[in-house]
Coordinates of N, CA, C and O in Angstrom, one line a residue:
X1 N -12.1 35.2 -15.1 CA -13.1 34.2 -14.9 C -13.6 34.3 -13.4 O -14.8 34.2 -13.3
X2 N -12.8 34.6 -12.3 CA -12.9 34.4 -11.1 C -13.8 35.6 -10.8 O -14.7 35.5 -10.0
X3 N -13.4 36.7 -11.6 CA -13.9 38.0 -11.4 C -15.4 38.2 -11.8 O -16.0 39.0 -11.1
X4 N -15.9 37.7 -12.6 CA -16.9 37.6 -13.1 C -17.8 36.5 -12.2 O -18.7 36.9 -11.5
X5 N -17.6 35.7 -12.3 CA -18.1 35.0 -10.8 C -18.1 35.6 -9.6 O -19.1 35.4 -8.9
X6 N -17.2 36.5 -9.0 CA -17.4 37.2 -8.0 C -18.4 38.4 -8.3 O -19.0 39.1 -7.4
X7 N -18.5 38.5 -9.2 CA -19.7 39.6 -9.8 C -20.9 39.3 -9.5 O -21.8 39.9 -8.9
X8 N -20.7 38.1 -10.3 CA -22.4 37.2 -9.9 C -22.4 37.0 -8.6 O -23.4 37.5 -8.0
X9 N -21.6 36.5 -7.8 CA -22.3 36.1 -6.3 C -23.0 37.2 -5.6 O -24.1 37.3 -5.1
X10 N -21.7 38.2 -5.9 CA -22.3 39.5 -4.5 C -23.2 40.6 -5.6 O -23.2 41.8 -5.6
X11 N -23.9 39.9 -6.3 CA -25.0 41.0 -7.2 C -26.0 40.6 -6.2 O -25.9 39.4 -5.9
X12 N -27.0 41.4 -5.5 CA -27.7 41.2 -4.2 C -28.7 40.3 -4.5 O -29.1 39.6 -3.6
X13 N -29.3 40.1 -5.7 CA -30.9 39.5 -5.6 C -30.0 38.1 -5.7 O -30.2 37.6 -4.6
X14 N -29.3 37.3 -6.2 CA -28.7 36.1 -6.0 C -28.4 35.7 -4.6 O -28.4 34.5 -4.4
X15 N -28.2 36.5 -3.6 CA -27.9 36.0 -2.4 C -29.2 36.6 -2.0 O -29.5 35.6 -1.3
X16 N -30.2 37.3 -1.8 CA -31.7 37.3 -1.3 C -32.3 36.1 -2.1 O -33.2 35.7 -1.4
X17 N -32.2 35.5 -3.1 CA -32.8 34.2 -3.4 C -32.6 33.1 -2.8 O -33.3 32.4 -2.1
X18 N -31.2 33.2 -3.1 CA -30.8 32.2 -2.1 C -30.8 32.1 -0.5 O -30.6 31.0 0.0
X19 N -31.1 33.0 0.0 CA -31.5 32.8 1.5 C -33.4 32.5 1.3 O -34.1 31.7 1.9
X20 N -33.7 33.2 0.5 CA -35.0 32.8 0.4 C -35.5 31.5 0.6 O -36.2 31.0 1.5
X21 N -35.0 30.9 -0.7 CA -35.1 29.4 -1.0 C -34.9 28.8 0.3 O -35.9 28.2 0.8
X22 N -33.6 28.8 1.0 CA -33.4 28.3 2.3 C -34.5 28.3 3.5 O -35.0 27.3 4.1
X23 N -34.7 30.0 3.6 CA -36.0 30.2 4.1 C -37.0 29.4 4.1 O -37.4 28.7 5.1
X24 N -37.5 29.5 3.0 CA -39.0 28.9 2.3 C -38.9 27.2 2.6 O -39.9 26.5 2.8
X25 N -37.7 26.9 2.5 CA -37.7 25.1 2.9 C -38.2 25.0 4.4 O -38.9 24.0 4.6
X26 N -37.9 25.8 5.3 CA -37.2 25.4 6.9 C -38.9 26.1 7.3 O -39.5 25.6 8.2
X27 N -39.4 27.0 6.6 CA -40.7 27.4 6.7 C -41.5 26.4 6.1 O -42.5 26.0 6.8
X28 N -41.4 26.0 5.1 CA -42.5 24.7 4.5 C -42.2 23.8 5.7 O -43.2 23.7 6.4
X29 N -41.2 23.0 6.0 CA -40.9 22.3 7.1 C -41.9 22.2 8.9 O -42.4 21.3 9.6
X30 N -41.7 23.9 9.0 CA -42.5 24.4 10.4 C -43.8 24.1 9.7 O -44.3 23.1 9.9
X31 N -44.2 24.9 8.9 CA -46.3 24.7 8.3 C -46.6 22.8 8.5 O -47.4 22.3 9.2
X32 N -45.4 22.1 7.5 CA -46.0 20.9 7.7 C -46.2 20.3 9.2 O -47.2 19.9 9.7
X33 N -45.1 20.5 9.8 CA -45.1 19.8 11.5 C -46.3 20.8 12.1 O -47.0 20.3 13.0
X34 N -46.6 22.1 11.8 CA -47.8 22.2 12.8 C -49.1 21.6 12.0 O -50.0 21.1 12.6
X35 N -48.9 21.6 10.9 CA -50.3 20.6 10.7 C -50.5 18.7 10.7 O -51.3 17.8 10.6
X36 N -49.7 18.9 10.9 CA -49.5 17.3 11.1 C -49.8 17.2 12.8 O -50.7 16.6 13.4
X37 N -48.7 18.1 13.4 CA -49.2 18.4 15.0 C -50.3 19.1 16.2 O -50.8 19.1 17.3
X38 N -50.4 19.7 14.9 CA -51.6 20.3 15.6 C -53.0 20.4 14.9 O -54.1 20.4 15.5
X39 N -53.1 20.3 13.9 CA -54.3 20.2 13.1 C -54.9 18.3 12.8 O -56.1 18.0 12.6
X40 N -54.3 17.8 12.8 CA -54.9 16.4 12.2 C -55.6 16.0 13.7 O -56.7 15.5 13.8
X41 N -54.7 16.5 14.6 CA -55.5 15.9 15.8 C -56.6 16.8 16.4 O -57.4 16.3 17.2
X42 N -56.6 18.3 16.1 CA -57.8 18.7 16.1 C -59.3 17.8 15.1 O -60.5 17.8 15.3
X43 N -58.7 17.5 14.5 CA -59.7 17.5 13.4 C -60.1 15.7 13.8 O -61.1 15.0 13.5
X44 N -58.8 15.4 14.6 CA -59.7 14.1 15.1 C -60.3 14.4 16.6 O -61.3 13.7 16.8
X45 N -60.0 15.0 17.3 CA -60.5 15.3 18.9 C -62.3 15.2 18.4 O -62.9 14.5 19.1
X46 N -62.9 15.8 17.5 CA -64.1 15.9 17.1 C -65.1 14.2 17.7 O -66.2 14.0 18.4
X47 N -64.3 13.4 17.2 CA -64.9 12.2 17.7 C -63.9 11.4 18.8 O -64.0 10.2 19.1
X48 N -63.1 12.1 19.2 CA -62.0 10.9 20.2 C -62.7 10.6 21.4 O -63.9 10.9 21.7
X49 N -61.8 9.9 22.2 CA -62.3 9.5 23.7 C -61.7 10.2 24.7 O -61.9 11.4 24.8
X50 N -60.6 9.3 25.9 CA -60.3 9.7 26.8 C -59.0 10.8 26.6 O -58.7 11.3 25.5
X51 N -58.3 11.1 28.0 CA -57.6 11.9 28.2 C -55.8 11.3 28.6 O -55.7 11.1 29.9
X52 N -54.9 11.2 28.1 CA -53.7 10.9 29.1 C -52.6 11.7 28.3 O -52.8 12.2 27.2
X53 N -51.2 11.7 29.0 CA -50.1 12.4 28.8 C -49.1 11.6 28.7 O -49.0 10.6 29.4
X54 N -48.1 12.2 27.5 CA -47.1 10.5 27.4 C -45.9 11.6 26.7 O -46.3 12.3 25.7
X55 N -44.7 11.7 27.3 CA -43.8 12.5 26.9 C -43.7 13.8 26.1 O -43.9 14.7 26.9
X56 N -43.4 14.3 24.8 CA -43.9 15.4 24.5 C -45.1 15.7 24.0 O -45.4 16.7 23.4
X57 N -45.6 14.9 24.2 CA -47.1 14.8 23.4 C -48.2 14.6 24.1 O -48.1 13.8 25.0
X58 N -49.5 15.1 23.7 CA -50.8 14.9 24.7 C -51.7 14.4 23.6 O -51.9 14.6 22.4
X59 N -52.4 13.4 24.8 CA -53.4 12.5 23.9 C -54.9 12.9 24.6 O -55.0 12.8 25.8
X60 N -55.7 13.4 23.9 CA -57.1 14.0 24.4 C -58.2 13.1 23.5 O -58.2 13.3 22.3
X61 N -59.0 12.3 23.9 CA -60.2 11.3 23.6 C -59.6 10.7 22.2 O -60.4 10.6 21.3
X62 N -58.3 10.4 22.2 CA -58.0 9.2 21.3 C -57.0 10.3 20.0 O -56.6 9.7 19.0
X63 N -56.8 11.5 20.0 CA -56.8 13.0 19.5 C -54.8 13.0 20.0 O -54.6 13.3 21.2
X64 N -53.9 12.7 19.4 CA -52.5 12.9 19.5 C -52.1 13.9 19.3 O -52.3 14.4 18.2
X65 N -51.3 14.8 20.2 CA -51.0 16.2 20.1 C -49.4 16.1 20.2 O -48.7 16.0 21.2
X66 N -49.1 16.2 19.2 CA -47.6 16.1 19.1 C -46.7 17.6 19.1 O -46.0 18.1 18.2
X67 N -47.2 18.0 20.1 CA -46.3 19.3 20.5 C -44.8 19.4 20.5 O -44.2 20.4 20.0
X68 N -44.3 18.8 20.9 CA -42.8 18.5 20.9 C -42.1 18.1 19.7 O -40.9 18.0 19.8
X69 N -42.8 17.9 18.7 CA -41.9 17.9 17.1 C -42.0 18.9 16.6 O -41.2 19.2 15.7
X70 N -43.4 20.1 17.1 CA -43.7 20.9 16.4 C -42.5 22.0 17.3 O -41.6 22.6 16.7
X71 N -42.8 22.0 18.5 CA -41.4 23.1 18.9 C -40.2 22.9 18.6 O -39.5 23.9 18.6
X72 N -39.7 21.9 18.2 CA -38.7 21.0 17.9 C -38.1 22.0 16.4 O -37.2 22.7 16.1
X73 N -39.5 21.2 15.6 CA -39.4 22.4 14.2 C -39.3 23.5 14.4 O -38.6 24.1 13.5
X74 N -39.8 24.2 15.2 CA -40.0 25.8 15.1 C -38.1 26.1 15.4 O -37.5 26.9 14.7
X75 N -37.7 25.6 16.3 CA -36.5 25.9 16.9 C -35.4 25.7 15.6 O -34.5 26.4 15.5
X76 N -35.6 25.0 15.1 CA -35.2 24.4 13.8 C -34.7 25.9 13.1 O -33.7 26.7 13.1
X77 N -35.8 25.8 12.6 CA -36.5 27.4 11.6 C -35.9 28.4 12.2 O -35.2 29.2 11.6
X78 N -36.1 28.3 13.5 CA -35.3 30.0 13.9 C -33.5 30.1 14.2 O -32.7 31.1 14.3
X79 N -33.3 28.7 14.3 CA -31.7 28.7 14.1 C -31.6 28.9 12.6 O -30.9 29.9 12.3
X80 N -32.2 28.1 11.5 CA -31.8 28.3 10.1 C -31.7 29.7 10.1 O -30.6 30.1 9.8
X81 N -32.5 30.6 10.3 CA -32.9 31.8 10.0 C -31.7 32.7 10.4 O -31.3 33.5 9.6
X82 N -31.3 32.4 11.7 CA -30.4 33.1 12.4 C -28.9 32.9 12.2 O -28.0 33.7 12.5
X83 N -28.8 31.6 11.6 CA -27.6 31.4 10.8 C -27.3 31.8 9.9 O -26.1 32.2 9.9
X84 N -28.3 31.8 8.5 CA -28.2 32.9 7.3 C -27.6 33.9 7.4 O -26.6 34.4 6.9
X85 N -28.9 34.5 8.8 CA -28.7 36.3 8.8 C -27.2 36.5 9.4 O -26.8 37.6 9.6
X86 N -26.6 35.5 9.8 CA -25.6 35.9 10.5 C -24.2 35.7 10.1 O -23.2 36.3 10.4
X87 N -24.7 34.3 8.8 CA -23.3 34.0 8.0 C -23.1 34.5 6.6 O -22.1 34.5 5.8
X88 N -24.5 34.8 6.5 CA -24.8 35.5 4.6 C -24.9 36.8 5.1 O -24.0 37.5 5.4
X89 N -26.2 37.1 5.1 CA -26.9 38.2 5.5 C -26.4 39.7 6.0 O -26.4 40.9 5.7
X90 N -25.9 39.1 6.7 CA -25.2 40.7 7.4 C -23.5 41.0 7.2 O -22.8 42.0 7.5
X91 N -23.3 39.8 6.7 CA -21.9 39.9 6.0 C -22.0 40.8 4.5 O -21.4 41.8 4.2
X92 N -23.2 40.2 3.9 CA -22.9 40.9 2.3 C -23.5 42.4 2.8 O -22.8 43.3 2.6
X93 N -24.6 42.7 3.4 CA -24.8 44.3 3.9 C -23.4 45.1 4.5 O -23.0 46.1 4.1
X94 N -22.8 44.3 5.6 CA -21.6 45.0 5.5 C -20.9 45.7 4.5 O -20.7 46.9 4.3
X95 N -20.5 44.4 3.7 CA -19.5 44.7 2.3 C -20.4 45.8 1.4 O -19.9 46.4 0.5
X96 N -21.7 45.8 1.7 CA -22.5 46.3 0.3 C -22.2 47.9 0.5 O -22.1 48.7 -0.4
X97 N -22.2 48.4 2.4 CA -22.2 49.6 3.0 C -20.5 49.8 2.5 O -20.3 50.5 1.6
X98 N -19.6 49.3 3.1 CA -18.4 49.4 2.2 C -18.5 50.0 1.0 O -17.8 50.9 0.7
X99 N -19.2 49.6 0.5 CA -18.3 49.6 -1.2 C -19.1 51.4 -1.2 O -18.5 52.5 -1.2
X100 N -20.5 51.1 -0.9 CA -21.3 52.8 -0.9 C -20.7 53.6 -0.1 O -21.0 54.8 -0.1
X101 N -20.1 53.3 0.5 CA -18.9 54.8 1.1 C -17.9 54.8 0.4 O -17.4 55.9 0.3
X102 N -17.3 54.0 -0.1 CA -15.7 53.6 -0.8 C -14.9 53.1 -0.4 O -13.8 53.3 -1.0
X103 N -14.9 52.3 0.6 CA -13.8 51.9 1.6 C -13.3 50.5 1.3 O -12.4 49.9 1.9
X104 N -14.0 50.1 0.1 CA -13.7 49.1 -0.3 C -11.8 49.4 -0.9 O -11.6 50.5 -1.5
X105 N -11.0 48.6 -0.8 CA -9.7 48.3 -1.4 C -10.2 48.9 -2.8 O -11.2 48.7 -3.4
X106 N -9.1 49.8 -3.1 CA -8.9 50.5 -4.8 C -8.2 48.9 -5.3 O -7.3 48.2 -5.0
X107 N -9.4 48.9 -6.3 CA -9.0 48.0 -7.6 C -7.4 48.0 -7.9 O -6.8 49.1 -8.1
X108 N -6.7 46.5 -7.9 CA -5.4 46.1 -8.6 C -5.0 46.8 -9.5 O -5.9 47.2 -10.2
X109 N -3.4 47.4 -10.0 CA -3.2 47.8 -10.7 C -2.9 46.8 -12.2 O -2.6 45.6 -12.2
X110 N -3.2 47.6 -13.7 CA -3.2 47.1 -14.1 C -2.0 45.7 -14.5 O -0.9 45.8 -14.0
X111 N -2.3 44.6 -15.6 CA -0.8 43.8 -15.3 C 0.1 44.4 -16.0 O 0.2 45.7 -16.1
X112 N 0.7 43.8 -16.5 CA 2.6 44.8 -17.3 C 1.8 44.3 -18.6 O 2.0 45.2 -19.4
X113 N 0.8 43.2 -19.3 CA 0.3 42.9 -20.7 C -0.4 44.2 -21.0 O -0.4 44.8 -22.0
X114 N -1.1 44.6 -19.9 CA -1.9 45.7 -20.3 C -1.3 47.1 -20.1 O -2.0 48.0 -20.5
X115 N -0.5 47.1 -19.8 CA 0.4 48.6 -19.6 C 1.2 48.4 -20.7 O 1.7 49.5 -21.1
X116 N 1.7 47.2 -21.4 CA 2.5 47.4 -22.6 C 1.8 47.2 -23.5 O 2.4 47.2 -24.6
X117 N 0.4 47.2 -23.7 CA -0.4 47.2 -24.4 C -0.9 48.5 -24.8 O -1.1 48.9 -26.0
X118 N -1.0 49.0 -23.8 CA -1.0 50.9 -23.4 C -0.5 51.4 -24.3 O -1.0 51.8 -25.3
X119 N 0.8 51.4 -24.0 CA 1.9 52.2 -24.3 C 2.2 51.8 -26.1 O 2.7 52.6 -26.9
X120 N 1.7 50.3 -26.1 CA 1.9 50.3 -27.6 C 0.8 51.2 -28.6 O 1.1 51.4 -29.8
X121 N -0.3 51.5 -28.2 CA -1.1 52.1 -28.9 C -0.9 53.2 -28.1 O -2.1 53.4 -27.8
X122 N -0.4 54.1 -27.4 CA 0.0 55.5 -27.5 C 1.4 55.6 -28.6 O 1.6 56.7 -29.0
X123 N 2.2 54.7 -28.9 CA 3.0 55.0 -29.6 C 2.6 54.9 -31.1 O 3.3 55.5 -32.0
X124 N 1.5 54.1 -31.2 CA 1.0 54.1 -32.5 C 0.2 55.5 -33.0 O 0.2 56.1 -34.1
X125 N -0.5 56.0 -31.5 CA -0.9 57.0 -32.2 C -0.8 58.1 -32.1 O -1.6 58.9 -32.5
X126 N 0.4 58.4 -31.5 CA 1.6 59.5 -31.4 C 2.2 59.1 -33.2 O 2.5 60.1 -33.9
X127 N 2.4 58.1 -33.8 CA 3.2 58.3 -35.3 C 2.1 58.3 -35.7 O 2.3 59.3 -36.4
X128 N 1.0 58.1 -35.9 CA 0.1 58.5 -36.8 C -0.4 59.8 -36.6 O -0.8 60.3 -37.7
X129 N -0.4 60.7 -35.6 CA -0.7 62.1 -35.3 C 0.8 62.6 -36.0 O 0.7 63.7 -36.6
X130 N 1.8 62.0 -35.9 CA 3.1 62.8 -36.4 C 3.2 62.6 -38.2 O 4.0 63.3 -38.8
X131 N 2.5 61.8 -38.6 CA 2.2 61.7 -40.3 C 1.4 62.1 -40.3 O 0.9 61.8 -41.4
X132 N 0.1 63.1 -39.6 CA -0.7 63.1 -40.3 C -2.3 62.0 -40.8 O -3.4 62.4 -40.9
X133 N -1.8 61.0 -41.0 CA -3.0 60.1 -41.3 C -4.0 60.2 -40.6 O -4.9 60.6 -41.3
X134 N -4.4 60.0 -39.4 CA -5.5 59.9 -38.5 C -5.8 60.5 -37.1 O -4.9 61.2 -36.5
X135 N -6.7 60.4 -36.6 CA -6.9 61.3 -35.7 C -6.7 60.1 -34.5 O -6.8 59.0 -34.9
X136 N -6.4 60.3 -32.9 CA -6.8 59.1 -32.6 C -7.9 58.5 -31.7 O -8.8 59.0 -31.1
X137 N -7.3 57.1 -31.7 CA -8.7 56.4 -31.6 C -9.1 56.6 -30.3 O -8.3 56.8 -29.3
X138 N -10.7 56.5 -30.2 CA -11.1 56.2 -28.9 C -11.2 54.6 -27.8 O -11.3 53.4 -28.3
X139 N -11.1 54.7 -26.4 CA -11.3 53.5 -26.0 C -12.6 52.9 -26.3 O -13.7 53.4 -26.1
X140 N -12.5 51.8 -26.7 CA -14.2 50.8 -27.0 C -14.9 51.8 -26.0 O -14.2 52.6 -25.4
X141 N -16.1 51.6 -26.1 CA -17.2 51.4 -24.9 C -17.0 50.0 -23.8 O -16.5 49.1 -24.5
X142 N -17.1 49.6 -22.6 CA -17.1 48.5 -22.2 C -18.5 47.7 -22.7 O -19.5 48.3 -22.9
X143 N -18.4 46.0 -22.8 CA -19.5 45.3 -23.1 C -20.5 46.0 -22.7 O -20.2 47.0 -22.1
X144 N -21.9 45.7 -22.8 CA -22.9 45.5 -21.7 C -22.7 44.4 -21.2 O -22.0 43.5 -21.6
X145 N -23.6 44.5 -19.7 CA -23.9 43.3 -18.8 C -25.0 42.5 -19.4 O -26.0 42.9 -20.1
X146 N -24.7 41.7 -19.1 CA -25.7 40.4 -19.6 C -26.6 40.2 -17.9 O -26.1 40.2 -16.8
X147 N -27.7 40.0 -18.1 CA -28.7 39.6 -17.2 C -28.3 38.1 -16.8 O -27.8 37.3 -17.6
X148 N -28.7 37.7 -15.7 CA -28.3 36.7 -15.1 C -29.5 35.7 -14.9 O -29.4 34.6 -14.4

């Protein structure tokens, strides 16, 4: 069970989705704060009035420039970003370069159910090769994979 789950996680387009999605929020996030910050108040400066300055933000003829939420967000976005690539991202390429050289740990051996399992169908078909009756058998094919 565990194994198969571990199959699924590190199959690559599941974890490029999922940083995506992550992505795509923290980026929808930056687009909104710059249009909220920078565009609404373009779009009012057209008719505003005077001019003054009030902590992160600039006010031009009545026109609110809220720069400081929008850097705020950007900084946001580029830590998300840099945390992915740093806690997902370049961990699973590691392991991925691993496994394509081989360096990954040789697979467990098998348990003692399946090694007396072994042995019981080589003994089966050691007496059936010794009567005569049949020839023997081959290993299944493994399943196919199922798409995710």
């Amino acid at each position: 069970m565990f194994k198969g789950f571990k199959d699924f996680i590190m199959r690559g387009n599941v974890v490029d989705l999922a940083v995506g999605i992550v992505i795509g929020a923290a980026f929808t996030a930056l687009v909104t704060q710059f249009t909220s910050s920078f565009l609404k108040p373009l779009i009012q400066l057209i008719g505003g009035s005077s001019e003054h300055r009030t902590g992160a933000q600039v006010t031009v003829r009545g026109a609110t420039f809220a720069y400081g939420d929008f850097i705020n967000t950007a900084i946001t976005f580029l830590l998300t970003a840099a945390t992915l690539y740093f806690l997902v991202v370049f961990p699973m390429n590691k392991l991925a370069e691993r496994r394509r050289r081989g360096q990954e740990p040789p697979p467990a051996a098998p348990s003692e159910e399946v090694r007396l399992l072994t042995d019981i169908r080589d003994a089966l078909v050691t007496a059936q090769r010794a009567s005569g009756r049949a020839q023997a058998p081959q290993d299944p094919p493994p399943p196919p994979r199922r798409p995710y």
